[in-house]
Amino acid sequence: MAFSRITAPDPPSRGISRRTTIMLFSLLTSLLLLHCLADRAVTITAPARAAASSSSSSSDAPGTKRLARESHLRTGEVAHGNRDWGLSRKVSPRFGAGKLSPLGEGSKKLPQALIVGVKKGGTRALLEFLRVHPDIRALGVEPHFFDRNYGNGLEWYRELMPKTLEGQITMEKTPSYFVTREAPARISAMSRDTKLIVVVRDPVTRAISDYTQTLSKKPDIPSFESLTFKNRTTGLIDTSWSAVQIGIYAKHLDNWLQYFPMEQLLFVSGERLISDPAGELGRVQDFLGLKRIITDKHFYFNQTKGFPCLKKAEGSSKPHCLGKTKGRTHPNIDPEVVQRLRDFYRPFNLKFYQMTGHDFGWDG
């Protein structure tokens, strides 16, 4: 009799155990696979970021490295709404670093140097000449911040400034600062390190030039002679007339020396700015700690106007002279009045020479 082998089926508990084992194995395998993929993603991303950082730091784009360094130097912003502007020096020892522009072409800073005077001394010529220097960025208009607009605050003032890169100097010029009593204290509150430039000129010639400018706007004003004297008969000079008062340089300088040491002021001769512009510009560049880039090759003398012009202005390949309002013909003034004014200014000029250590030769 033939017998057939009959295989008995697995017990139910063994079948269930096998399915559970397979499910657990699959789950563990999936978790391991996900962990490996995540770890690989991190490994790939890290070098990519490092490469991007390396590429950025080695960029050949102009100013990139300087801007990167500048972003780390922005240690103190002048707070919006802070009207105690005298505290700004404590917050921002480097004149307020400003905010980097989103386009990356620099940042706006408070001026490190100011042309503070004097009116009709040659301040516009000096500013235009200085703007040729690649390390100087200057505001083209007169902001009158420290005399008329101080209530607007330093943040408002800084927003007016051109953007600069690290190593460039921000400048502006407002000639009325020199005769504004509050200006030295206000500028010192912004920064005691501010460098100050004063363009001075023979005070008699300066007064006549000042009058000439006013006459061009108001043809019906009294004569120069009548404005000069309180009493023509006694020869008493009217020092309340601004055209006369501005030229008492020693008096105004006394006020500035209450807040700034003499070595932070540079006095530029308005006469030499005409006769030897490169020489005076050399002194200014030295004072600002800049390389002497502006030299004789930048100037030519315009015989019609009677003063030097630039062969190439900032951002232009064409010659540039100051506008038609500069170099006006002065009216004829009574020689006796001119002599009276020279006698009046002489003691003030001598004191000014002593204070500055420089004889400007106005009494010859």
CSV table of C-alpha atoms in Angstrom, one decimal:
chain,number,residue,atom,x,y,z
A,1,MET,CA,0.0,0.0,0.0
A,2,ALA,CA,1.5,3.3,-1.1
A,3,PHE,CA,1.6,6.1,1.4
A,4,SER,CA,1.7,9.8,0.4
A,5,ARG,CA,3.8,12.3,2.5
A,6,ILE,CA,1.5,14.9,3.8
A,7,THR,CA,3.2,18.2,4.9
A,8,ALA,CA,1.5,19.7,7.8
A,9,PRO,CA,0.7,23.5,7.5
A,10,ASP,CA,2.6,25.9,9.8
A,11,PRO,CA,1.0,26.8,12.9
A,12,PRO,CA,-0.9,30.0,12.8
A,13,SER,CA,1.4,31.7,15.3
A,14,ARG,CA,4.5,31.1,13.1
A,15,GLY,CA,2.9,32.7,10.0
A,16,ILE,CA,1.9,35.8,11.9
A,17,SER,CA,5.5,36.1,13.3
A,18,ARG,CA,7.0,35.9,9.8
A,19,ARG,CA,4.8,38.7,8.5
A,20,THR,CA,5.5,40.9,11.4
A,21,THR,CA,9.3,40.4,11.0
A,22,ILE,CA,9.0,41.3,7.3
A,23,MET,CA,7.1,44.5,8.1
A,24,LEU,CA,9.6,45.6,10.7
A,25,PHE,CA,12.5,44.9,8.4
A,26,SER,CA,10.9,47.0,5.7
A,27,LEU,CA,10.2,49.9,8.1
A,28,LEU,CA,13.8,49.9,9.4
A,29,THR,CA,15.1,49.8,5.8
A,30,SER,CA,13.0,52.8,4.8
A,31,LEU,CA,14.2,54.8,7.9
A,32,LEU,CA,17.8,54.0,7.2
A,33,LEU,CA,17.4,55.0,3.5
A,34,LEU,CA,15.8,58.4,4.5
A,35,HIS,CA,18.7,59.0,7.0
A,36,CYS,CA,21.3,58.3,4.4
A,37,LEU,CA,19.6,60.6,1.9
A,38,ALA,CA,19.3,63.5,4.4
A,39,ASP,CA,23.0,63.1,5.4
A,40,ARG,CA,24.0,63.2,1.8
A,41,ALA,CA,22.0,66.3,1.2
A,42,VAL,CA,23.8,68.1,4.0
A,43,THR,CA,27.2,66.9,2.8
A,44,ILE,CA,26.5,68.3,-0.7
A,45,THR,CA,25.1,71.6,0.5
A,46,ALA,CA,28.0,72.6,2.8
A,47,PRO,CA,30.7,72.6,0.0
A,48,ALA,CA,28.3,74.5,-2.3
A,49,ARG,CA,27.8,77.2,0.3
A,50,ALA,CA,31.5,77.4,0.9
A,51,ALA,CA,32.2,77.7,-2.8
A,52,ALA,CA,29.6,80.5,-3.1
A,53,SER,CA,31.2,82.3,-0.2
A,54,SER,CA,34.6,81.9,-1.7
A,55,SER,CA,33.4,83.1,-5.1
A,56,SER,CA,31.8,86.2,-3.5
A,57,SER,CA,34.9,87.1,-1.5
A,58,SER,CA,37.2,86.8,-4.5
A,59,SER,CA,34.9,88.8,-6.8
A,60,ASP,CA,36.7,91.2,-9.2
A,61,ALA,CA,33.8,93.7,-9.1
A,62,PRO,CA,35.1,97.2,-8.1
A,63,GLY,CA,34.7,98.0,-4.4
A,64,THR,CA,33.3,94.5,-3.4
A,65,LYS,CA,36.0,93.8,-0.9
A,66,ARG,CA,35.9,97.3,0.5
A,67,LEU,CA,32.1,97.1,0.8
A,68,ALA,CA,32.3,93.8,2.6
A,69,ARG,CA,34.8,95.2,5.1
A,70,GLU,CA,32.6,98.4,5.5
A,71,SER,CA,29.6,96.3,6.5
A,72,HIS,CA,31.5,95.0,9.5
A,73,LEU,CA,32.5,98.6,10.4
A,74,ARG,CA,29.0,99.9,10.8
A,75,THR,CA,29.2,99.9,14.6
A,76,GLY,CA,27.0,102.9,15.4
A,77,GLU,CA,23.9,104.2,13.6
A,78,VAL,CA,22.6,107.6,14.6
A,79,ALA,CA,19.2,106.8,16.0
A,80,HIS,CA,16.1,108.1,14.3
A,81,GLY,CA,14.3,110.7,16.4
A,82,ASN,CA,17.2,111.3,18.8
A,83,ARG,CA,17.4,115.0,19.1
A,84,ASP,CA,20.3,115.0,21.6
A,85,TRP,CA,22.7,115.0,18.6
A,86,GLY,CA,25.6,115.8,20.9
A,87,LEU,CA,25.6,112.1,22.0
A,88,SER,CA,26.1,110.9,18.4
A,89,ARG,CA,29.9,110.9,18.8
A,90,LYS,CA,29.7,108.3,21.6
A,91,VAL,CA,27.6,106.1,19.4
A,92,SER,CA,29.5,106.6,16.2
A,93,PRO,CA,33.2,107.4,16.5
A,94,ARG,CA,33.7,107.2,12.8
A,95,PHE,CA,31.3,110.0,11.9
A,96,GLY,CA,28.3,107.7,11.6
A,97,ALA,CA,28.9,104.9,9.2
A,98,GLY,CA,25.6,105.1,7.4
A,99,LYS,CA,23.6,102.3,5.8
A,100,LEU,CA,24.8,100.2,2.9
A,101,SER,CA,22.8,100.9,-0.2
A,102,PRO,CA,20.9,97.8,-1.6
A,103,LEU,CA,22.8,98.3,-4.9
A,104,GLY,CA,26.1,98.1,-3.1
A,105,GLU,CA,27.7,101.3,-4.5
A,106,GLY,CA,28.6,102.7,-1.1
A,107,SER,CA,27.1,104.3,2.0
A,108,LYS,CA,26.1,107.7,3.2
A,109,LYS,CA,28.3,109.1,5.9
A,110,LEU,CA,28.4,112.4,7.8
A,111,PRO,CA,31.1,114.7,6.5
A,112,GLN,CA,34.7,114.2,7.7
A,113,ALA,CA,35.7,117.6,6.3
A,114,LEU,CA,33.9,120.9,5.8
A,115,ILE,CA,34.6,124.0,3.8
A,116,VAL,CA,33.1,126.5,6.3
A,117,GLY,CA,33.9,129.8,4.8
A,118,VAL,CA,34.1,132.5,3.7
A,119,LYS,CA,31.5,133.9,1.4
A,120,LYS,CA,33.0,135.3,-1.8
A,121,GLY,CA,36.4,134.0,-0.8
A,122,GLY,CA,36.6,131.2,-3.5
A,123,THR,CA,34.8,128.4,-1.8
A,124,ARG,CA,32.9,127.3,-5.0
A,125,ALA,CA,36.2,127.1,-6.9
A,126,LEU,CA,37.9,125.1,-4.2
A,127,LEU,CA,35.0,122.6,-4.0
A,128,GLU,CA,34.9,122.1,-7.8
A,129,PHE,CA,38.6,121.6,-8.0
A,130,LEU,CA,38.5,119.1,-5.1
A,131,ARG,CA,35.8,117.0,-6.7
A,132,VAL,CA,38.3,116.0,-9.4
A,133,HIS,CA,40.0,113.9,-6.7
A,134,PRO,CA,38.8,110.2,-6.8
A,135,ASP,CA,38.9,110.0,-3.0
A,136,ILE,CA,36.6,113.0,-2.4
A,137,ARG,CA,32.9,112.9,-2.7
A,138,ALA,CA,31.3,116.3,-2.1
A,139,LEU,CA,27.7,117.6,-2.0
A,140,GLY,CA,27.2,120.0,-4.8
A,141,VAL,CA,24.7,122.3,-3.1
A,142,GLU,CA,25.1,124.2,0.2
A,143,PRO,CA,22.9,122.4,2.8
A,144,HIS,CA,23.2,125.1,5.5
A,145,PHE,CA,22.7,122.5,8.1
A,146,PHE,CA,24.7,124.0,11.0
A,147,ASP,CA,23.2,127.4,10.6
A,148,ARG,CA,19.6,127.1,9.2
A,149,ASN,CA,18.5,123.5,9.2
A,150,TYR,CA,20.1,122.1,12.4
A,151,GLY,CA,16.6,121.3,13.8
A,152,ASN,CA,16.2,118.6,11.1
A,153,GLY,CA,18.7,116.4,12.8
A,154,LEU,CA,21.9,114.5,11.8
A,155,GLU,CA,20.0,111.7,10.0
A,156,TRP,CA,18.4,114.3,7.7
A,157,TYR,CA,21.8,115.8,7.1
A,158,ARG,CA,23.5,112.4,6.3
A,159,GLU,CA,20.8,111.5,3.8
A,160,LEU,CA,21.8,114.6,1.8
A,161,MET,CA,25.4,113.3,1.4
A,162,PRO,CA,26.7,111.4,-1.6
A,163,LYS,CA,27.5,107.7,-1.2
A,164,THR,CA,31.1,106.8,-0.5
A,165,LEU,CA,33.3,103.7,-0.4
A,166,GLU,CA,35.8,103.0,2.4
A,167,GLY,CA,38.7,105.3,2.2
A,168,GLN,CA,36.8,108.1,0.4
A,169,ILE,CA,36.1,111.5,2.2
A,170,THR,CA,32.7,113.0,2.4
A,171,MET,CA,32.6,116.8,2.1
A,172,GLU,CA,30.3,119.7,1.9
A,173,LYS,CA,30.7,123.5,1.8
A,174,THR,CA,28.6,126.2,3.3
A,175,PRO,CA,30.5,129.5,3.6
A,176,SER,CA,28.1,131.1,6.2
A,177,TYR,CA,29.2,128.6,8.8
A,178,PHE,CA,32.4,130.6,9.6
A,179,VAL,CA,30.4,133.6,10.8
A,180,THR,CA,27.6,131.6,12.5
A,181,ARG,CA,28.2,131.7,16.3
A,182,GLU,CA,26.5,128.3,17.0
A,183,ALA,CA,28.3,126.4,14.1
A,184,PRO,CA,31.5,125.4,15.9
A,185,ALA,CA,29.7,123.9,18.9
A,186,ARG,CA,27.3,122.0,16.6
A,187,ILE,CA,30.0,120.7,14.3
A,188,SER,CA,32.1,119.6,17.4
A,189,ALA,CA,29.0,117.7,18.7
A,190,MET,CA,28.9,115.8,15.4
A,191,SER,CA,32.6,115.0,15.6
A,192,ARG,CA,35.5,116.7,17.2
A,193,ASP,CA,37.7,115.2,14.5
A,194,THR,CA,36.1,117.1,11.7
A,195,LYS,CA,38.7,118.9,9.4
A,196,LEU,CA,37.8,122.5,8.7
A,197,ILE,CA,38.8,124.5,5.6
A,198,VAL,CA,38.4,128.3,5.4
A,199,VAL,CA,39.0,130.1,2.2
A,200,VAL,CA,40.0,133.7,3.0
A,201,ARG,CA,40.5,136.7,0.8
A,202,ASP,CA,41.5,140.4,1.2
A,203,PRO,CA,38.5,141.6,3.3
A,204,VAL,CA,38.1,144.8,1.3
A,205,THR,CA,38.0,143.0,-2.0
A,206,ARG,CA,35.7,140.4,-0.5
A,207,ALA,CA,33.3,143.1,0.8
A,208,ILE,CA,33.1,144.7,-2.7
A,209,SER,CA,32.5,141.3,-4.3
A,210,ASP,CA,29.8,140.6,-1.7
A,211,TYR,CA,28.1,143.9,-2.6
A,212,THR,CA,28.4,143.2,-6.3
A,213,GLN,CA,26.6,139.9,-5.9
A,214,THR,CA,23.8,141.6,-3.9
A,215,LEU,CA,23.6,144.4,-6.5
A,216,SER,CA,23.1,141.9,-9.3
A,217,LYS,CA,20.0,140.6,-7.5
A,218,LYS,CA,18.7,144.0,-6.1
A,219,PRO,CA,19.7,146.8,-8.4
A,220,ASP,CA,17.9,149.4,-6.2
A,221,ILE,CA,20.1,148.9,-3.1
A,222,PRO,CA,22.0,151.9,-1.7
A,223,SER,CA,25.6,152.6,-2.8
A,224,PHE,CA,28.5,150.7,-1.4
A,225,GLU,CA,29.8,153.9,0.1
A,226,SER,CA,26.6,154.7,2.0
A,227,LEU,CA,26.3,151.2,3.4
A,228,THR,CA,30.0,151.1,4.6
A,229,PHE,CA,29.7,154.0,7.0
A,230,LYS,CA,27.4,154.7,10.0
A,231,ASN,CA,28.5,158.3,9.5
A,232,ARG,CA,30.4,159.3,6.4
A,233,THR,CA,31.5,162.5,8.0
A,234,THR,CA,33.2,160.9,11.0
A,235,GLY,CA,34.3,157.9,9.0
A,236,LEU,CA,32.8,155.4,11.5
A,237,ILE,CA,32.5,152.0,9.8
A,238,ASP,CA,29.2,150.1,10.1
A,239,THR,CA,30.3,146.7,11.4
A,240,SER,CA,26.7,145.6,11.5
A,241,TRP,CA,26.6,145.4,7.7
A,242,SER,CA,27.4,141.8,6.8
A,243,ALA,CA,29.7,142.7,3.9
A,244,VAL,CA,32.0,144.4,6.4
A,245,GLN,CA,31.4,142.1,9.4
A,246,ILE,CA,32.4,138.9,7.6
A,247,GLY,CA,35.9,140.2,6.9
A,248,ILE,CA,36.8,140.6,10.6
A,249,TYR,CA,38.3,137.1,10.4
A,250,ALA,CA,40.2,137.2,13.8
A,251,LYS,CA,36.9,137.7,15.6
A,252,HIS,CA,35.3,134.7,14.0
A,253,LEU,CA,38.3,132.6,14.4
A,254,ASP,CA,38.3,133.2,18.2
A,255,ASN,CA,35.0,131.5,18.3
A,256,TRP,CA,36.2,128.4,16.4
A,257,LEU,CA,39.2,128.0,18.6
A,258,GLN,CA,36.9,127.5,21.6
A,259,TYR,CA,36.0,124.1,20.1
A,260,PHE,CA,38.7,123.1,17.7
A,261,PRO,CA,42.5,123.2,17.9
A,262,MET,CA,44.3,125.2,15.2
A,263,GLU,CA,45.8,122.1,13.6
A,264,GLN,CA,42.3,121.1,12.5
A,265,LEU,CA,41.7,124.3,10.5
A,266,LEU,CA,43.3,125.0,7.2
A,267,PHE,CA,43.3,128.5,5.7
A,268,VAL,CA,43.4,128.7,2.0
A,269,SER,CA,44.3,132.0,0.2
A,270,GLY,CA,41.6,133.1,-2.2
A,271,GLU,CA,44.3,135.1,-4.1
A,272,ARG,CA,46.6,132.1,-4.4
A,273,LEU,CA,43.7,129.9,-5.5
A,274,ILE,CA,43.7,132.1,-8.6
A,275,SER,CA,47.4,132.6,-9.1
A,276,ASP,CA,48.5,129.1,-8.1
A,277,PRO,CA,45.6,126.7,-7.9
A,278,ALA,CA,47.7,123.6,-7.9
A,279,GLY,CA,49.9,124.9,-5.1
A,280,GLU,CA,46.9,125.6,-2.8
A,281,LEU,CA,45.2,122.3,-3.8
A,282,GLY,CA,48.4,120.5,-2.8
A,283,ARG,CA,48.2,122.0,0.7
A,284,VAL,CA,44.5,121.0,0.9
A,285,GLN,CA,45.2,117.4,-0.2
A,286,ASP,CA,48.0,117.1,2.3
A,287,PHE,CA,45.7,118.5,5.1
A,288,LEU,CA,43.1,115.9,4.2
A,289,GLY,CA,45.7,113.1,4.2
A,290,LEU,CA,45.2,112.4,0.5
A,291,LYS,CA,47.7,111.7,-2.3
A,292,ARG,CA,48.5,114.8,-4.4
A,293,ILE,CA,46.5,113.8,-7.5
A,294,ILE,CA,45.3,117.3,-8.5
A,295,THR,CA,48.3,119.1,-10.0
A,296,ASP,CA,49.1,121.8,-12.6
A,297,LYS,CA,48.0,119.5,-15.4
A,298,HIS,CA,44.4,119.9,-14.3
A,299,PHE,CA,44.2,123.6,-14.9
A,300,TYR,CA,44.3,126.3,-17.5
A,301,PHE,CA,43.9,130.1,-17.1
A,302,ASN,CA,40.8,131.6,-18.6
A,303,GLN,CA,41.8,135.2,-19.7
A,304,THR,CA,38.2,136.3,-20.2
A,305,LYS,CA,37.1,135.4,-16.7
A,306,GLY,CA,40.4,136.1,-15.1
A,307,PHE,CA,40.7,132.9,-13.1
A,308,PRO,CA,41.7,129.3,-13.6
A,309,CYS,CA,39.4,126.6,-15.0
A,310,LEU,CA,39.5,122.8,-15.0
A,311,LYS,CA,40.7,121.1,-18.2
A,312,LYS,CA,38.4,118.2,-17.3
A,313,ALA,CA,35.6,118.4,-14.7
A,314,GLU,CA,34.4,115.6,-12.5
A,315,GLY,CA,32.7,112.9,-14.7
A,316,SER,CA,33.4,114.8,-17.9
A,317,SER,CA,36.0,115.0,-20.6
A,318,LYS,CA,35.3,118.6,-21.4
A,319,PRO,CA,36.9,121.8,-19.9
A,320,HIS,CA,34.9,123.4,-17.1
A,321,CYS,CA,34.8,127.0,-15.8
A,322,LEU,CA,32.7,128.3,-13.0
A,323,GLY,CA,29.3,129.8,-13.9
A,324,LYS,CA,28.7,133.2,-15.3
A,325,THR,CA,27.8,134.5,-11.8
A,326,LYS,CA,31.5,134.1,-10.9
A,327,GLY,CA,34.0,136.7,-11.9
A,328,ARG,CA,31.6,139.6,-12.1
A,329,THR,CA,33.0,143.1,-12.9
A,330,HIS,CA,33.1,145.1,-9.7
A,331,PRO,CA,31.6,148.6,-9.6
A,332,ASN,CA,33.9,151.6,-9.2
A,333,ILE,CA,34.3,152.4,-5.5
A,334,ASP,CA,35.5,155.8,-4.2
A,335,PRO,CA,39.2,155.3,-3.5
A,336,GLU,CA,38.9,157.2,-0.2
A,337,VAL,CA,36.3,154.7,1.0
A,338,VAL,CA,38.5,151.8,0.0
A,339,GLN,CA,41.4,153.3,2.0
A,340,ARG,CA,39.2,153.9,5.0
A,341,LEU,CA,38.2,150.2,4.9
A,342,ARG,CA,41.9,149.2,4.6
A,343,ASP,CA,42.7,151.2,7.7
A,344,PHE,CA,39.8,149.7,9.6
A,345,TYR,CA,40.7,146.1,8.7
A,346,ARG,CA,44.5,146.4,9.3
A,347,PRO,CA,44.6,145.6,13.1
A,348,PHE,CA,42.2,142.7,12.6
A,349,ASN,CA,44.3,141.4,9.7
A,350,LEU,CA,47.5,141.6,11.8
A,351,LYS,CA,45.9,139.7,14.6
A,352,PHE,CA,44.6,137.1,12.1
A,353,TYR,CA,48.2,136.7,10.7
A,354,GLN,CA,49.5,136.1,14.2
A,355,MET,CA,46.7,133.5,15.0
A,356,THR,CA,47.3,131.5,11.9
A,357,GLY,CA,51.0,132.0,11.6
A,358,HIS,CA,50.6,133.1,8.0
A,359,ASP,CA,50.9,136.6,6.4
A,360,PHE,CA,48.3,136.8,3.6
A,361,GLY,CA,49.7,140.1,2.4
A,362,TRP,CA,46.5,142.1,2.3
A,363,ASP,CA,48.1,145.3,3.7
A,364,GLY,CA,50.7,145.8,1.0
